[in-house]
Amino acid sequence: MSLQCGIVGLPNVGKSTLFNSLSSAKAEAANFPFCTIEPNVGVITVPDERLSILTELVNPEKTIPTVIEFVDIAGLVKGASKGEGLGNKFLANIREVDAIIHVIRCFEDPNVVHVDGKVNPISDKEIIDAELQLKDLEGIEKRVQRLEKIAKTGDQDAKKQLAILGKYQAVLEEGKNARSVALTDQEKSLAADLYLLTDKPVIYVANVDEESLMGNSMTEALEKVAIEEEAELVIVCAALEAQIFELDTEDEKKEFLSEYGLKESGLNRLIKASYHLLDLITYFTAGPKEVRAWTIKRGWKAPKAAGVIHTDFERGFIKAEVIKLEDYIQLKTELACKEAGKLSIEGKEYIVKDGDIMHFRFNV
């Protein structure tokens, strides 16, 4: 699965510094707007302690973790929905991602220019929200004009879609995001091709200085907004994460983190939160040649889960052999799991669980 999270925000809030820390792909970080012109894409490993445990037990030739893509999208400015700055291009980049990581500056530094001249995280958030909402409204209005003509002919689907568009339009005109609109499953199906920017799930990242790793007055204000929106907030010091990224070994990174009283880097928390935000789970395949993590949507049945390995696996699916990770950890080997009756044979209706170790039987 090719899953993408787009990193957005005003210029100079720390997006590219954050991205550089996430990925070995280096985006240019500079103290002026629009230093990132083309979106930078980094393929990031999802931290998963279970994969390390499984690797120790199986001792394969190689281990392949699951990944998620982060896209560093250049800073938006007020008026981006009308093409200000490089707004149209950047908004198109956002439209292509699965989720949004909204980076918001929550630190004071006279040496780092703020695009509006003052640091105000709530105002900064609202500027980005407003630009995305305006772009969504523009798209909805165009769609309404087209569907109204079709609806006049008596087309029932057009009438249903117009009703859904009306719900979105009302919310957006109030200055709220499209994700706040409650739709039935049938309505969601009819609205699937709208690709509204403010309908995408979002994580707010509060970028702080080293003295505010546990938060400050600005993150507290932002947290209240996140709670109201039922969104997640992750506090990160991008400058500190950049230092951690430069360290060579895991032991060095752990020692560095301990000096700041941290058990885990902010970036690891962000990656895990992004994975959770998209409602993804991981299953594993394990053998002497390879131990590998696979990304799927929660609730997928066995044939569809098999399809992420190869489409032939889904098309020719017969059965799936499943071992629970906790059983494998306790009994140490696949053979021991079989002998203990801990390997189950599952059919097409089996819903894959997070952490399942699977082997698929299929016809070519």
PDB file of N, CA and C in Angstrom, residues 106-180:
ATOM      1  N   CYS A 106       5.288  26.768  17.865  1.00  0.00           N
ATOM      2  CA  CYS A 106       4.947  27.070  19.251  1.00  0.00           C
ATOM      3  C   CYS A 106       6.203  27.468  20.024  1.00  0.00           C
ATOM      4  N   PHE A 107       7.039  28.262  19.410  1.00  0.00           N
ATOM      5  CA  PHE A 107       8.254  28.747  20.064  1.00  0.00           C
ATOM      6  C   PHE A 107       8.545  30.169  19.594  1.00  0.00           C
ATOM      7  N   GLU A 108       9.208  30.909  20.455  1.00  0.00           N
ATOM      8  CA  GLU A 108       9.656  32.264  20.119  1.00  0.00           C
ATOM      9  C   GLU A 108      11.137  32.218  19.753  1.00  0.00           C
ATOM     10  N   ASP A 109      11.514  32.877  18.679  1.00  0.00           N
ATOM     11  CA  ASP A 109      12.918  32.979  18.289  1.00  0.00           C
ATOM     12  C   ASP A 109      13.061  34.180  17.354  1.00  0.00           C
ATOM     13  N   PRO A 110      13.692  35.257  17.826  1.00  0.00           N
ATOM     14  CA  PRO A 110      13.822  36.460  16.990  1.00  0.00           C
ATOM     15  C   PRO A 110      14.659  36.223  15.739  1.00  0.00           C
ATOM     16  N   ASN A 111      15.421  35.129  15.721  1.00  0.00           N
ATOM     17  CA  ASN A 111      16.275  34.844  14.567  1.00  0.00           C
ATOM     18  C   ASN A 111      15.548  34.082  13.462  1.00  0.00           C
ATOM     19  N   VAL A 112      14.328  33.614  13.753  1.00  0.00           N
ATOM     20  CA  VAL A 112      13.546  32.888  12.752  1.00  0.00           C
ATOM     21  C   VAL A 112      12.330  33.727  12.400  1.00  0.00           C
ATOM     22  N   VAL A 113      12.276  34.192  11.166  1.00  0.00           N
ATOM     23  CA  VAL A 113      11.220  35.094  10.710  1.00  0.00           C
ATOM     24  C   VAL A 113       9.868  34.395  10.726  1.00  0.00           C
ATOM     25  N   HIS A 114       8.848  35.098  11.247  1.00  0.00           N
ATOM     26  CA  HIS A 114       7.479  34.603  11.135  1.00  0.00           C
ATOM     27  C   HIS A 114       6.811  35.343   9.997  1.00  0.00           C
ATOM     28  N   VAL A 115       6.103  34.610   9.147  1.00  0.00           N
ATOM     29  CA  VAL A 115       5.533  35.197   7.936  1.00  0.00           C
ATOM     30  C   VAL A 115       4.556  36.326   8.239  1.00  0.00           C
ATOM     31  N   ASP A 116       3.910  36.305   9.424  1.00  0.00           N
ATOM     32  CA  ASP A 116       2.976  37.363   9.809  1.00  0.00           C
ATOM     33  C   ASP A 116       3.558  38.312  10.853  1.00  0.00           C
ATOM     34  N   GLY A 117       4.834  38.129  11.179  1.00  0.00           N
ATOM     35  CA  GLY A 117       5.494  39.053  12.100  1.00  0.00           C
ATOM     36  C   GLY A 117       5.333  38.733  13.571  1.00  0.00           C
ATOM     37  N   LYS A 118       4.443  37.789  13.920  1.00  0.00           N
ATOM     38  CA  LYS A 118       4.259  37.417  15.329  1.00  0.00           C
ATOM     39  C   LYS A 118       3.870  35.942  15.406  1.00  0.00           C
ATOM     40  N   VAL A 119       4.202  35.308  16.540  1.00  0.00           N
ATOM     41  CA  VAL A 119       3.898  33.883  16.734  1.00  0.00           C
ATOM     42  C   VAL A 119       2.559  33.760  17.446  1.00  0.00           C
ATOM     43  N   ASN A 120       1.609  33.128  16.783  1.00  0.00           N
ATOM     44  CA  ASN A 120       0.287  32.882  17.359  1.00  0.00           C
ATOM     45  C   ASN A 120      -0.228  31.566  16.775  1.00  0.00           C
ATOM     46  N   PRO A 121      -0.045  30.451  17.493  1.00  0.00           N
ATOM     47  CA  PRO A 121      -0.379  29.136  16.929  1.00  0.00           C
ATOM     48  C   PRO A 121      -1.841  28.981  16.500  1.00  0.00           C
ATOM     49  N   ILE A 122      -2.756  29.571  17.254  1.00  0.00           N
ATOM     50  CA  ILE A 122      -4.173  29.449  16.893  1.00  0.00           C
ATOM     51  C   ILE A 122      -4.446  30.194  15.592  1.00  0.00           C
ATOM     52  N   SER A 123      -3.924  31.408  15.489  1.00  0.00           N
ATOM     53  CA  SER A 123      -4.090  32.196  14.270  1.00  0.00           C
ATOM     54  C   SER A 123      -3.440  31.496  13.079  1.00  0.00           C
ATOM     55  N   ASP A 124      -2.241  30.947  13.303  1.00  0.00           N
ATOM     56  CA  ASP A 124      -1.539  30.242  12.225  1.00  0.00           C
ATOM     57  C   ASP A 124      -2.361  29.057  11.726  1.00  0.00           C
ATOM     58  N   LYS A 125      -2.915  28.296  12.662  1.00  0.00           N
ATOM     59  CA  LYS A 125      -3.751  27.143  12.306  1.00  0.00           C
ATOM     60  C   LYS A 125      -4.954  27.597  11.499  1.00  0.00           C
ATOM     61  N   GLU A 126      -5.572  28.679  11.946  1.00  0.00           N
ATOM     62  CA  GLU A 126      -6.786  29.170  11.279  1.00  0.00           C
ATOM     63  C   GLU A 126      -6.500  29.666   9.864  1.00  0.00           C
ATOM     64  N   ILE A 127      -5.313  30.226   9.645  1.00  0.00           N
ATOM     65  CA  ILE A 127      -4.955  30.681   8.288  1.00  0.00           C
ATOM     66  C   ILE A 127      -4.923  29.491   7.327  1.00  0.00           C
ATOM     67  N   ILE A 128      -4.254  28.410   7.740  1.00  0.00           N
ATOM     68  CA  ILE A 128      -4.179  27.215   6.887  1.00  0.00           C
ATOM     69  C   ILE A 128      -5.566  26.622   6.691  1.00  0.00           C
ATOM     70  N   ASP A 129      -6.319  26.501   7.790  1.00  0.00           N
ATOM     71  CA  ASP A 129      -7.686  25.962   7.696  1.00  0.00           C
ATOM     72  C   ASP A 129      -8.513  26.767   6.701  1.00  0.00           C
ATOM     73  N   ALA A 130      -8.443  28.084   6.815  1.00  0.00           N
ATOM     74  CA  ALA A 130      -9.264  28.950   5.958  1.00  0.00           C
ATOM     75  C   ALA A 130      -8.926  28.769   4.490  1.00  0.00           C
ATOM     76  N   GLU A 131      -7.639  28.663   4.175  1.00  0.00           N
ATOM     77  CA  GLU A 131      -7.228  28.490   2.776  1.00  0.00           C
ATOM     78  C   GLU A 131      -7.719  27.162   2.215  1.00  0.00           C
ATOM     79  N   LEU A 132      -7.632  26.116   3.026  1.00  0.00           N
ATOM     80  CA  LEU A 132      -8.103  24.799   2.575  1.00  0.00           C
ATOM     81  C   LEU A 132      -9.623  24.793   2.446  1.00  0.00           C
ATOM     82  N   GLN A 133     -10.300  25.450   3.384  1.00  0.00           N
ATOM     83  CA  GLN A 133     -11.765  25.520   3.324  1.00  0.00           C
ATOM     84  C   GLN A 133     -12.233  26.281   2.080  1.00  0.00           C
ATOM     85  N   LEU A 134     -11.562  27.387   1.772  1.00  0.00           N
ATOM     86  CA  LEU A 134     -11.923  28.176   0.589  1.00  0.00           C
ATOM     87  C   LEU A 134     -11.735  27.371  -0.691  1.00  0.00           C
ATOM     88  N   LYS A 135     -10.681  26.587  -0.721  1.00  0.00           N
ATOM     89  CA  LYS A 135     -10.440  25.743  -1.900  1.00  0.00           C
ATOM     90  C   LYS A 135     -11.525  24.673  -2.023  1.00  0.00           C
ATOM     91  N   ASP A 136     -11.926  24.102  -0.895  1.00  0.00           N
ATOM     92  CA  ASP A 136     -13.005  23.116  -0.899  1.00  0.00           C
ATOM     93  C   ASP A 136     -14.320  23.735  -1.361  1.00  0.00           C
ATOM     94  N   LEU A 137     -14.606  24.935  -0.860  1.00  0.00           N
ATOM     95  CA  LEU A 137     -15.842  25.621  -1.254  1.00  0.00           C
ATOM     96  C   LEU A 137     -15.865  25.892  -2.755  1.00  0.00           C
ATOM     97  N   GLU A 138     -14.726  26.288  -3.280  1.00  0.00           N
ATOM     98  CA  GLU A 138     -14.628  26.554  -4.719  1.00  0.00           C
ATOM     99  C   GLU A 138     -14.974  25.292  -5.518  1.00  0.00           C
ATOM    100  N   GLY A 139     -14.440  24.166  -5.097  1.00  0.00           N
ATOM    101  CA  GLY A 139     -14.721  22.904  -5.783  1.00  0.00           C
ATOM    102  C   GLY A 139     -16.168  22.483  -5.659  1.00  0.00           C
ATOM    103  N   ILE A 140     -16.736  22.685  -4.469  1.00  0.00           N
ATOM    104  CA  ILE A 140     -18.133  22.321  -4.242  1.00  0.00           C
ATOM    105  C   ILE A 140     -19.062  23.184  -5.095  1.00  0.00           C
ATOM    106  N   GLU A 141     -18.797  24.457  -5.157  1.00  0.00           N
ATOM    107  CA  GLU A 141     -19.655  25.359  -5.947  1.00  0.00           C
ATOM    108  C   GLU A 141     -19.664  24.976  -7.426  1.00  0.00           C
ATOM    109  N   LYS A 142     -18.510  24.589  -7.949  1.00  0.00           N
ATOM    110  CA  LYS A 142     -18.444  24.145  -9.341  1.00  0.00           C
ATOM    111  C   LYS A 142     -19.235  22.857  -9.538  1.00  0.00           C
ATOM    112  N   ARG A 143     -19.104  21.943  -8.564  1.00  0.00           N
ATOM    113  CA  ARG A 143     -19.833  20.675  -8.653  1.00  0.00           C
ATOM    114  C   ARG A 143     -21.338  20.906  -8.565  1.00  0.00           C
ATOM    115  N   VAL A 144     -21.769  21.823  -7.700  1.00  0.00           N
ATOM    116  CA  VAL A 144     -23.193  22.121  -7.537  1.00  0.00           C
ATOM    117  C   VAL A 144     -23.782  22.652  -8.841  1.00  0.00           C
ATOM    118  N   GLN A 145     -23.082  23.561  -9.480  1.00  0.00           N
ATOM    119  CA  GLN A 145     -23.561  24.131 -10.748  1.00  0.00           C
ATOM    120  C   GLN A 145     -23.794  23.036 -11.789  1.00  0.00           C
ATOM    121  N   ARG A 146     -22.888  22.084 -11.843  1.00  0.00           N
ATOM    122  CA  ARG A 146     -23.020  21.001 -12.835  1.00  0.00           C
ATOM    123  C   ARG A 146     -24.165  20.055 -12.474  1.00  0.00           C
ATOM    124  N   LEU A 147     -24.270  19.706 -11.181  1.00  0.00           N
ATOM    125  CA  LEU A 147     -25.284  18.743 -10.758  1.00  0.00           C
ATOM    126  C   LEU A 147     -26.697  19.317 -10.791  1.00  0.00           C
ATOM    127  N   GLU A 148     -26.826  20.619 -10.579  1.00  0.00           N
ATOM    128  CA  GLU A 148     -28.155  21.234 -10.622  1.00  0.00           C
ATOM    129  C   GLU A 148     -28.793  21.051 -11.996  1.00  0.00           C
ATOM    130  N   LYS A 149     -28.014  21.155 -13.029  1.00  0.00           N
ATOM    131  CA  LYS A 149     -28.536  20.953 -14.387  1.00  0.00           C
ATOM    132  C   LYS A 149     -28.997  19.515 -14.580  1.00  0.00           C
ATOM    133  N   ILE A 150     -28.205  18.574 -14.061  1.00  0.00           N
ATOM    134  CA  ILE A 150     -28.552  17.147 -14.188  1.00  0.00           C
ATOM    135  C   ILE A 150     -29.778  16.821 -13.343  1.00  0.00           C
ATOM    136  N   ALA A 151     -29.844  17.389 -12.122  1.00  0.00           N
ATOM    137  CA  ALA A 151     -30.955  17.108 -11.214  1.00  0.00           C
ATOM    138  C   ALA A 151     -32.292  17.560 -11.797  1.00  0.00           C
ATOM    139  N   LYS A 152     -32.265  18.634 -12.599  1.00  0.00           N
ATOM    140  CA  LYS A 152     -33.501  19.139 -13.207  1.00  0.00           C
ATOM    141  C   LYS A 152     -34.113  18.141 -14.184  1.00  0.00           C
ATOM    142  N   THR A 153     -33.309  17.192 -14.661  1.00  0.00           N
ATOM    143  CA  THR A 153     -33.831  16.156 -15.569  1.00  0.00           C
ATOM    144  C   THR A 153     -34.493  15.019 -14.798  1.00  0.00           C
ATOM    145  N   GLY A 154     -34.411  15.098 -13.443  1.00  0.00           N
ATOM    146  CA  GLY A 154     -35.013  14.055 -12.616  1.00  0.00           C
ATOM    147  C   GLY A 154     -34.027  13.013 -12.128  1.00  0.00           C
ATOM    148  N   ASP A 155     -32.763  13.200 -12.387  1.00  0.00           N
ATOM    149  CA  ASP A 155     -31.744  12.234 -11.973  1.00  0.00           C
ATOM    150  C   ASP A 155     -31.663  12.177 -10.439  1.00  0.00           C
ATOM    151  N   GLN A 156     -31.962  10.990  -9.868  1.00  0.00           N
ATOM    152  CA  GLN A 156     -32.030  10.847  -8.417  1.00  0.00           C
ATOM    153  C   GLN A 156     -30.647  10.896  -7.757  1.00  0.00           C
ATOM    154  N   ASP A 157     -29.636  10.304  -8.406  1.00  0.00           N
ATOM    155  CA  ASP A 157     -28.287  10.339  -7.848  1.00  0.00           C
ATOM    156  C   ASP A 157     -27.775  11.772  -7.746  1.00  0.00           C
ATOM    157  N   ALA A 158     -28.073  12.559  -8.760  1.00  0.00           N
ATOM    158  CA  ALA A 158     -27.653  13.968  -8.746  1.00  0.00           C
ATOM    159  C   ALA A 158     -28.308  14.705  -7.584  1.00  0.00           C
ATOM    160  N   LYS A 159     -29.575  14.413  -7.326  1.00  0.00           N
ATOM    161  CA  LYS A 159     -30.286  15.058  -6.214  1.00  0.00           C
ATOM    162  C   LYS A 159     -29.666  14.666  -4.876  1.00  0.00           C
ATOM    163  N   LYS A 160     -29.320  13.378  -4.744  1.00  0.00           N
ATOM    164  CA  LYS A 160     -28.689  12.912  -3.495  1.00  0.00           C
ATOM    165  C   LYS A 160     -27.334  13.580  -3.292  1.00  0.00           C
ATOM    166  N   GLN A 161     -26.554  13.677  -4.368  1.00  0.00           N
ATOM    167  CA  GLN A 161     -25.237  14.301  -4.266  1.00  0.00           C
ATOM    168  C   GLN A 161     -25.356  15.786  -3.924  1.00  0.00           C
ATOM    169  N   LEU A 162     -26.371  16.451  -4.464  1.00  0.00           N
ATOM    170  CA  LEU A 162     -26.595  17.860  -4.149  1.00  0.00           C
ATOM    171  C   LEU A 162     -26.903  18.055  -2.662  1.00  0.00           C
ATOM    172  N   ALA A 163     -27.651  17.113  -2.098  1.00  0.00           N
ATOM    173  CA  ALA A 163     -27.979  17.202  -0.668  1.00  0.00           C
ATOM    174  C   ALA A 163     -26.718  17.074   0.184  1.00  0.00           C
ATOM    175  N   ILE A 164     -25.831  16.161  -0.232  1.00  0.00           N
ATOM    176  CA  ILE A 164     -24.565  15.981   0.494  1.00  0.00           C
ATOM    177  C   ILE A 164     -23.688  17.223   0.356  1.00  0.00           C
ATOM    178  N   LEU A 165     -23.624  17.751  -0.846  1.00  0.00           N
ATOM    179  CA  LEU A 165     -22.826  18.959  -1.077  1.00  0.00           C
ATOM    180  C   LEU A 165     -23.346  20.125  -0.242  1.00  0.00           C
ATOM    181  N   GLY A 166     -24.669  20.162  -0.072  1.00  0.00           N
ATOM    182  CA  GLY A 166     -25.266  21.219   0.744  1.00  0.00           C
ATOM    183  C   GLY A 166     -24.807  21.138   2.194  1.00  0.00           C
ATOM    184  N   LYS A 167     -24.665  19.911   2.701  1.00  0.00           N
ATOM    185  CA  LYS A 167     -24.181  19.729   4.080  1.00  0.00           C
ATOM    186  C   LYS A 167     -22.751  20.241   4.213  1.00  0.00           C
ATOM    187  N   TYR A 168     -21.917  19.861   3.262  1.00  0.00           N
ATOM    188  CA  TYR A 168     -20.522  20.312   3.288  1.00  0.00           C
ATOM    189  C   TYR A 168     -20.433  21.836   3.158  1.00  0.00           C
ATOM    190  N   GLN A 169     -21.221  22.366   2.241  1.00  0.00           N
ATOM    191  CA  GLN A 169     -21.155  23.803   1.971  1.00  0.00           C
ATOM    192  C   GLN A 169     -21.533  24.615   3.215  1.00  0.00           C
ATOM    193  N   ALA A 170     -22.575  24.173   3.912  1.00  0.00           N
ATOM    194  CA  ALA A 170     -23.029  24.887   5.104  1.00  0.00           C
ATOM    195  C   ALA A 170     -21.947  24.917   6.177  1.00  0.00           C
ATOM    196  N   VAL A 171     -21.281  23.787   6.372  1.00  0.00           N
ATOM    197  CA  VAL A 171     -20.236  23.686   7.400  1.00  0.00           C
ATOM    198  C   VAL A 171     -19.023  24.538   7.024  1.00  0.00           C
ATOM    199  N   LEU A 172     -18.607  24.444   5.769  1.00  0.00           N
ATOM    200  CA  LEU A 172     -17.432  25.195   5.319  1.00  0.00           C
ATOM    201  C   LEU A 172     -17.668  26.704   5.388  1.00  0.00           C
ATOM    202  N   GLU A 173     -18.880  27.131   5.067  1.00  0.00           N
ATOM    203  CA  GLU A 173     -19.202  28.557   5.133  1.00  0.00           C
ATOM    204  C   GLU A 173     -19.199  29.082   6.565  1.00  0.00           C
ATOM    205  N   GLU A 174     -19.337  28.172   7.536  1.00  0.00           N
ATOM    206  CA  GLU A 174     -19.246  28.547   8.948  1.00  0.00           C
ATOM    207  C   GLU A 174     -17.795  28.599   9.424  1.00  0.00           C
ATOM    208  N   GLY A 175     -16.855  28.280   8.527  1.00  0.00           N
ATOM    209  CA  GLY A 175     -15.454  28.278   8.910  1.00  0.00           C
ATOM    210  C   GLY A 175     -15.015  27.004   9.591  1.00  0.00           C
ATOM    211  N   LYS A 176     -15.774  25.922   9.366  1.00  0.00           N
ATOM    212  CA  LYS A 176     -15.416  24.624   9.936  1.00  0.00           C
ATOM    213  C   LYS A 176     -14.904  23.713   8.826  1.00  0.00           C
ATOM    214  N   ASN A 177     -14.216  22.644   9.220  1.00  0.00           N
ATOM    215  CA  ASN A 177     -13.652  21.715   8.246  1.00  0.00           C
ATOM    216  C   ASN A 177     -14.662  20.649   7.830  1.00  0.00           C
ATOM    217  N   ALA A 178     -14.490  20.143   6.623  1.00  0.00           N
ATOM    218  CA  ALA A 178     -15.429  19.160   6.071  1.00  0.00           C
ATOM    219  C   ALA A 178     -15.470  17.883   6.897  1.00  0.00           C
ATOM    220  N   ARG A 179     -14.363  17.563   7.595  1.00  0.00           N
ATOM    221  CA  ARG A 179     -14.330  16.328   8.381  1.00  0.00           C
ATOM    222  C   ARG A 179     -15.324  16.356   9.543  1.00  0.00           C
ATOM    223  N   SER A 180     -15.859  17.535   9.863  1.00  0.00           N
ATOM    224  CA  SER A 180     -16.836  17.634  10.955  1.00  0.00           C
ATOM    225  C   SER A 180     -18.247  17.249  10.509  1.00  0.00           C
TER     226      SER A 180
END
